[in-house]
Short mmCIF file of N, CA and C in Angstrom, two decimals:
data_model
loop_
_atom_site.label_atom_id
_atom_site.label_comp_id
_atom_site.label_asym_id
_atom_site.label_seq_id
_atom_site.Cartn_x
_atom_site.Cartn_y
_atom_site.Cartn_z
N MET A 1 -0.88 -19.51 5.50
CA MET A 1 -1.85 -19.76 4.56
C MET A 1 -1.56 -18.45 3.68
N GLU A 2 -1.91 -18.55 2.19
CA GLU A 2 -1.63 -17.34 1.56
C GLU A 2 -2.86 -17.43 0.59
N ILE A 3 -3.57 -16.14 0.12
CA ILE A 3 -4.71 -16.10 -0.66
C ILE A 3 -4.11 -14.88 -1.56
N PHE A 4 -5.16 -15.05 -2.65
CA PHE A 4 -4.85 -13.46 -3.58
C PHE A 4 -5.97 -13.45 -4.35
N LYS A 5 -6.29 -12.23 -4.62
CA LYS A 5 -7.22 -11.72 -5.44
C LYS A 5 -6.60 -11.03 -6.79
N GLU A 6 -7.32 -11.08 -7.98
CA GLU A 6 -6.69 -10.67 -8.98
C GLU A 6 -7.64 -9.67 -9.74
N PHE A 7 -7.16 -8.60 -10.39
CA PHE A 7 -7.82 -7.82 -10.89
C PHE A 7 -7.11 -7.51 -12.36
N THR A 8 -7.86 -7.14 -13.44
CA THR A 8 -7.26 -6.56 -14.59
C THR A 8 -7.79 -4.99 -14.86
N PHE A 9 -6.89 -4.34 -15.42
CA PHE A 9 -7.12 -3.08 -15.76
C PHE A 9 -6.24 -2.55 -17.28
N GLU A 10 -7.06 -1.67 -17.85
CA GLU A 10 -6.29 -1.21 -19.13
C GLU A 10 -5.78 0.26 -18.91
N SER A 11 -4.53 0.27 -19.15
CA SER A 11 -3.87 1.54 -18.99
C SER A 11 -2.84 1.87 -20.16
N ALA A 12 -2.56 3.18 -20.08
CA ALA A 12 -1.56 3.73 -21.21
C ALA A 12 -0.52 4.20 -20.43
N HIS A 13 0.63 4.32 -20.85
CA HIS A 13 1.91 4.86 -20.24
C HIS A 13 2.95 4.88 -21.26
N ARG A 14 4.15 5.36 -20.77
CA ARG A 14 5.28 5.40 -21.44
C ARG A 14 6.53 5.66 -20.60
N LEU A 15 7.55 5.11 -20.67
CA LEU A 15 8.76 5.05 -20.11
C LEU A 15 9.88 6.10 -20.24
N PRO A 16 9.64 7.16 -19.57
CA PRO A 16 10.59 8.57 -20.07
C PRO A 16 12.01 8.43 -19.86
N PHE A 17 12.56 7.41 -19.02
CA PHE A 17 14.02 7.28 -18.76
C PHE A 17 14.75 6.18 -19.73
N VAL A 18 13.96 5.38 -20.48
CA VAL A 18 14.66 4.54 -21.58
C VAL A 18 15.37 5.17 -22.83
N PRO A 19 16.45 4.62 -23.36
CA PRO A 19 17.20 5.25 -24.34
C PRO A 19 16.08 5.61 -25.55
N GLN A 20 16.78 6.49 -26.05
CA GLN A 20 15.78 7.07 -27.11
C GLN A 20 16.01 6.06 -28.17
N GLY A 21 14.31 5.85 -29.12
CA GLY A 21 14.21 4.86 -29.99
C GLY A 21 13.82 3.55 -28.92
N HIS A 22 13.85 3.24 -28.02
CA HIS A 22 13.09 2.28 -27.11
C HIS A 22 11.58 2.17 -27.31
N LYS A 23 10.91 1.19 -27.80
CA LYS A 23 9.76 1.02 -28.16
C LYS A 23 9.14 1.39 -26.75
N CYS A 24 9.30 1.37 -25.67
CA CYS A 24 8.63 1.66 -24.39
C CYS A 24 8.65 2.95 -24.20
N GLY A 25 9.52 3.85 -24.77
CA GLY A 25 9.31 5.58 -24.95
C GLY A 25 8.21 6.02 -25.28
N ARG A 26 7.70 5.19 -26.39
CA ARG A 26 6.51 5.78 -26.76
C ARG A 26 5.39 5.48 -26.13
N LEU A 27 4.21 6.44 -26.50
CA LEU A 27 2.88 6.23 -25.65
C LEU A 27 2.27 4.72 -26.34
N HIS A 28 1.96 3.78 -25.18
CA HIS A 28 1.43 2.33 -25.50
C HIS A 28 0.41 1.96 -24.32
N GLY A 29 -0.02 1.13 -24.66
CA GLY A 29 -0.91 0.74 -23.57
C GLY A 29 -0.88 -0.89 -23.23
N HIS A 30 -1.18 -1.37 -22.27
CA HIS A 30 -1.18 -2.79 -21.64
C HIS A 30 -2.59 -3.13 -20.97
N SER A 31 -2.75 -4.57 -21.24
CA SER A 31 -3.90 -4.91 -20.32
C SER A 31 -3.34 -5.63 -18.91
N PHE A 32 -3.05 -4.87 -18.21
CA PHE A 32 -2.65 -5.21 -16.89
C PHE A 32 -2.93 -5.99 -15.84
N LYS A 33 -2.65 -7.08 -15.27
CA LYS A 33 -3.23 -7.94 -14.16
C LYS A 33 -2.46 -8.00 -13.03
N VAL A 34 -3.29 -7.57 -11.94
CA VAL A 34 -2.51 -7.13 -10.69
C VAL A 34 -3.23 -8.40 -9.74
N ALA A 35 -2.42 -9.09 -8.91
CA ALA A 35 -2.78 -10.19 -8.02
C ALA A 35 -2.21 -9.55 -6.41
N ILE A 36 -3.29 -9.45 -5.84
CA ILE A 36 -2.83 -8.84 -4.23
C ILE A 36 -2.94 -10.16 -3.33
N HIS A 37 -1.67 -10.43 -2.71
CA HIS A 37 -1.76 -11.59 -1.81
C HIS A 37 -1.62 -11.22 -0.44
N LEU A 38 -2.39 -11.86 0.28
CA LEU A 38 -2.43 -11.84 1.69
C LEU A 38 -2.09 -13.27 2.54
N SER A 39 -1.25 -12.96 3.52
CA SER A 39 -0.89 -14.43 4.32
C SER A 39 -1.16 -14.22 5.58
N GLY A 40 -1.63 -15.34 6.27
CA GLY A 40 -2.10 -15.16 7.99
C GLY A 40 -2.75 -16.32 8.08
N GLU A 41 -3.24 -16.48 9.42
CA GLU A 41 -3.61 -17.38 9.80
C GLU A 41 -5.39 -17.48 9.60
N ILE A 42 -6.02 -18.76 9.28
CA ILE A 42 -7.40 -18.87 8.85
C ILE A 42 -8.04 -18.64 10.23
N ASP A 43 -9.04 -17.57 10.10
CA ASP A 43 -9.86 -17.28 11.23
C ASP A 43 -11.11 -18.38 11.61
N ALA A 44 -10.89 -18.92 12.70
CA ALA A 44 -11.86 -19.77 13.22
C ALA A 44 -13.29 -19.66 12.94
N SER A 45 -13.38 -18.56 13.17
CA SER A 45 -15.12 -18.26 13.08
C SER A 45 -15.63 -18.02 11.60
N THR A 46 -14.66 -17.44 10.57
CA THR A 46 -15.08 -17.34 9.38
C THR A 46 -14.57 -18.22 8.26
N GLY A 47 -13.50 -18.81 8.94
CA GLY A 47 -12.92 -20.02 7.93
C GLY A 47 -12.06 -19.32 6.76
N TRP A 48 -11.66 -18.10 6.91
CA TRP A 48 -11.12 -17.60 5.77
C TRP A 48 -9.80 -16.47 6.35
N ILE A 49 -9.10 -15.95 5.47
CA ILE A 49 -7.79 -15.05 5.94
C ILE A 49 -8.61 -13.57 5.98
N ARG A 50 -9.33 -13.41 4.73
CA ARG A 50 -9.87 -12.11 4.59
C ARG A 50 -11.00 -12.56 3.59
N ASP A 51 -11.97 -11.80 3.64
CA ASP A 51 -13.44 -11.76 2.73
C ASP A 51 -12.72 -11.28 1.39
N PHE A 52 -12.95 -11.96 0.18
CA PHE A 52 -12.39 -11.77 -0.94
C PHE A 52 -13.26 -10.43 -1.24
N SER A 53 -14.28 -10.05 -0.83
CA SER A 53 -15.42 -9.06 -1.22
C SER A 53 -14.61 -7.63 -0.65
N GLU A 54 -13.88 -7.60 0.65
CA GLU A 54 -13.30 -6.83 1.27
C GLU A 54 -12.22 -6.23 0.45
N ILE A 55 -11.32 -7.45 0.14
CA ILE A 55 -10.18 -7.07 -0.82
C ILE A 55 -10.43 -6.27 -2.22
N LYS A 56 -11.50 -6.54 -2.76
CA LYS A 56 -11.97 -5.84 -3.61
C LYS A 56 -12.69 -4.52 -3.57
N ALA A 57 -13.26 -4.31 -2.34
CA ALA A 57 -13.31 -2.77 -1.92
C ALA A 57 -12.43 -2.03 -1.82
N ILE A 58 -11.44 -2.51 -1.06
CA ILE A 58 -9.99 -1.68 -0.55
C ILE A 58 -9.26 -1.23 -1.63
N PHE A 59 -9.28 -2.22 -2.82
CA PHE A 59 -8.82 -1.97 -4.03
C PHE A 59 -9.11 -0.86 -5.01
N LYS A 60 -10.91 -0.80 -4.79
CA LYS A 60 -11.60 -0.32 -6.03
C LYS A 60 -11.14 1.13 -5.92
N PRO A 61 -10.47 1.91 -5.38
CA PRO A 61 -10.27 3.32 -5.24
C PRO A 61 -8.96 3.18 -6.31
N LEU A 62 -7.97 2.54 -6.02
CA LEU A 62 -6.89 2.59 -6.93
C LEU A 62 -7.35 1.88 -8.34
N TYR A 63 -8.06 0.96 -8.35
CA TYR A 63 -8.56 0.40 -9.57
C TYR A 63 -8.91 1.51 -10.51
N GLU A 64 -10.05 2.52 -10.05
CA GLU A 64 -10.46 3.41 -10.58
C GLU A 64 -9.44 4.60 -11.16
N GLN A 65 -8.45 4.83 -10.29
CA GLN A 65 -7.24 5.73 -10.73
C GLN A 65 -6.50 4.93 -11.94
N LEU A 66 -6.43 3.69 -11.81
CA LEU A 66 -5.58 3.11 -12.94
C LEU A 66 -6.27 2.67 -14.12
N ASP A 67 -7.52 2.18 -14.01
CA ASP A 67 -8.13 1.77 -15.35
C ASP A 67 -8.50 2.90 -16.48
N HIS A 68 -7.91 2.50 -17.65
CA HIS A 68 -8.27 3.71 -18.51
C HIS A 68 -7.88 4.96 -18.55
N ASN A 69 -6.65 4.87 -17.93
CA ASN A 69 -5.98 6.05 -17.58
C ASN A 69 -4.49 6.06 -18.09
N TYR A 70 -3.95 7.29 -18.03
CA TYR A 70 -2.59 7.45 -18.53
C TYR A 70 -1.66 7.55 -17.26
N LEU A 71 -1.19 6.25 -16.67
CA LEU A 71 -0.39 6.03 -15.49
C LEU A 71 0.74 7.11 -15.15
N ASN A 72 1.32 8.02 -16.46
CA ASN A 72 2.33 8.67 -16.09
C ASN A 72 1.51 9.81 -15.42
N ASP A 73 0.41 10.07 -15.55
CA ASP A 73 -0.29 11.48 -14.63
C ASP A 73 -0.51 11.11 -13.39
N ILE A 74 -0.51 10.06 -12.93
CA ILE A 74 -0.90 9.41 -11.45
C ILE A 74 0.51 9.83 -10.49
N PRO A 75 0.29 10.79 -9.43
CA PRO A 75 1.33 11.25 -8.60
C PRO A 75 2.08 9.72 -8.14
N GLY A 76 3.32 9.56 -8.20
CA GLY A 76 3.98 8.35 -7.92
C GLY A 76 4.46 7.44 -8.97
N LEU A 77 3.40 7.79 -10.09
CA LEU A 77 3.81 6.87 -11.30
C LEU A 77 4.36 7.45 -12.53
N GLU A 78 5.19 8.43 -12.29
CA GLU A 78 5.66 9.50 -13.36
C GLU A 78 6.57 8.47 -14.34
N ASN A 79 7.33 7.38 -13.62
CA ASN A 79 8.20 6.58 -14.47
C ASN A 79 7.57 4.94 -14.42
N PRO A 80 6.52 4.97 -15.02
CA PRO A 80 5.45 3.41 -14.58
C PRO A 80 6.19 2.53 -14.74
N THR A 81 6.97 1.68 -14.76
CA THR A 81 7.55 0.29 -14.85
C THR A 81 6.44 -0.36 -14.03
N SER A 82 6.66 -1.61 -14.28
CA SER A 82 6.21 -2.78 -13.52
C SER A 82 6.55 -2.75 -12.09
N GLU A 83 7.90 -2.63 -11.84
CA GLU A 83 8.43 -2.56 -10.64
C GLU A 83 7.56 -1.33 -9.95
N VAL A 84 7.94 -0.33 -10.60
CA VAL A 84 7.17 0.92 -9.99
C VAL A 84 5.96 0.96 -9.37
N LEU A 85 5.22 0.16 -10.52
CA LEU A 85 3.53 0.28 -10.19
C LEU A 85 3.50 -0.76 -8.93
N ALA A 86 3.96 -1.71 -8.93
CA ALA A 86 3.64 -2.83 -7.63
C ALA A 86 4.14 -2.03 -6.61
N LYS A 87 5.31 -1.49 -6.43
CA LYS A 87 5.68 -0.77 -5.25
C LYS A 87 4.77 0.16 -4.78
N TRP A 88 4.07 0.97 -5.72
CA TRP A 88 3.21 1.85 -5.51
C TRP A 88 2.15 1.57 -5.00
N ILE A 89 1.41 0.11 -5.46
CA ILE A 89 0.02 -0.20 -5.07
C ILE A 89 0.13 -1.03 -3.70
N TRP A 90 1.71 -1.30 -3.65
CA TRP A 90 1.83 -1.83 -2.18
C TRP A 90 1.92 -0.78 -1.10
N GLN A 91 2.52 0.28 -1.43
CA GLN A 91 2.28 1.40 -0.51
C GLN A 91 0.99 1.87 -0.19
N GLU A 92 0.00 2.12 -1.25
CA GLU A 92 -1.21 2.34 -1.17
C GLU A 92 -2.04 1.58 -0.18
N LEU A 93 -1.68 0.13 -0.20
CA LEU A 93 -2.49 -0.98 0.06
C LEU A 93 -2.09 -1.47 1.60
N LYS A 94 -0.74 -1.52 1.76
CA LYS A 94 -0.53 -2.14 3.01
C LYS A 94 -0.79 -1.45 4.25
N PRO A 95 -1.31 -0.07 4.44
CA PRO A 95 -1.98 0.52 5.71
C PRO A 95 -3.38 -0.21 5.78
N LEU A 96 -3.99 -0.41 4.73
CA LEU A 96 -5.33 -0.93 4.78
C LEU A 96 -5.35 -2.44 5.00
N LEU A 97 -4.34 -3.09 4.23
CA LEU A 97 -4.20 -4.28 4.33
C LEU A 97 -3.06 -5.08 5.20
N PRO A 98 -3.05 -5.11 6.40
CA PRO A 98 -1.81 -5.50 7.06
C PRO A 98 -1.50 -6.96 6.72
N GLU A 99 -2.35 -7.70 6.39
CA GLU A 99 -2.04 -9.12 6.02
C GLU A 99 -1.33 -9.28 4.49
N LEU A 100 -1.02 -8.18 4.01
CA LEU A 100 -0.59 -8.23 2.55
C LEU A 100 0.92 -8.55 2.49
N SER A 101 1.02 -9.61 1.52
CA SER A 101 2.26 -9.93 1.23
C SER A 101 2.96 -9.97 0.28
N ALA A 102 2.33 -9.78 -0.88
CA ALA A 102 2.81 -9.73 -1.92
C ALA A 102 1.78 -8.89 -2.99
N ILE A 103 2.59 -8.08 -3.86
CA ILE A 103 1.80 -7.55 -5.42
C ILE A 103 2.53 -8.21 -6.29
N ARG A 104 1.76 -8.93 -7.25
CA ARG A 104 2.16 -9.38 -8.48
C ARG A 104 1.60 -8.72 -9.68
N ILE A 105 2.54 -8.14 -10.54
CA ILE A 105 1.71 -7.56 -11.71
C ILE A 105 2.31 -8.34 -13.19
N HIS A 106 1.36 -8.41 -14.02
CA HIS A 106 1.65 -8.71 -15.49
C HIS A 106 1.39 -7.76 -16.48
N GLU A 107 2.36 -7.30 -17.10
CA GLU A 107 2.10 -6.12 -17.80
C GLU A 107 1.76 -6.74 -19.34
N THR A 108 2.24 -8.20 -19.60
CA THR A 108 1.89 -8.80 -20.59
C THR A 108 1.74 -10.03 -20.08
N CYS A 109 1.41 -11.14 -21.12
CA CYS A 109 1.05 -12.84 -20.79
C CYS A 109 2.56 -13.01 -20.09
N THR A 110 3.63 -13.06 -20.59
CA THR A 110 4.59 -13.39 -20.39
C THR A 110 5.74 -12.53 -19.50
N SER A 111 5.28 -11.13 -19.00
CA SER A 111 6.50 -10.27 -18.33
C SER A 111 5.65 -9.43 -17.14
N GLY A 112 6.52 -9.65 -16.07
CA GLY A 112 5.83 -9.14 -14.94
C GLY A 112 6.82 -8.83 -13.75
N CYS A 113 6.23 -8.72 -12.43
CA CYS A 113 7.15 -8.70 -11.25
C CYS A 113 6.26 -9.16 -10.14
N ILE A 114 6.87 -9.40 -9.12
CA ILE A 114 6.41 -9.67 -7.62
C ILE A 114 7.22 -8.44 -6.90
N TYR A 115 6.26 -7.94 -6.13
CA TYR A 115 6.97 -7.19 -4.81
C TYR A 115 6.50 -7.67 -3.73
N ARG A 116 7.24 -7.64 -2.74
CA ARG A 116 6.84 -8.39 -1.40
C ARG A 116 7.40 -7.41 -0.10
N GLY A 117 7.44 -6.02 -0.47
CA GLY A 117 7.92 -5.06 0.52
C GLY A 117 9.36 -4.74 0.78
N GLU A 118 9.91 -5.44 0.10
CA GLU A 118 11.42 -5.13 0.31
C GLU A 118 11.85 -3.87 0.31
#
């Protein structure tokens, strides 16, 4: 069984390693959506894999770092592509959420990535 909890946050960033003149090299922002996926067995006593409120509480410190901030200033996000962001969130959450199975990032309505800890 797999569950997920979604969050949205607003952040600014620029991609420092794109070719000169690339639009993503300029400072810009996104309304990011992140989904935290957990896989596991349903607990017989609670009826769930993990309480959604626990996922929210565990993600809160990361949310506060990301929301309305400049991603490039966050250690580990100096080149904040969606792929790098997904991997960074995974590395921060996996020790706290052993059931973590995927991080899904949408940087726009039509573009994003999924990281499964590969």
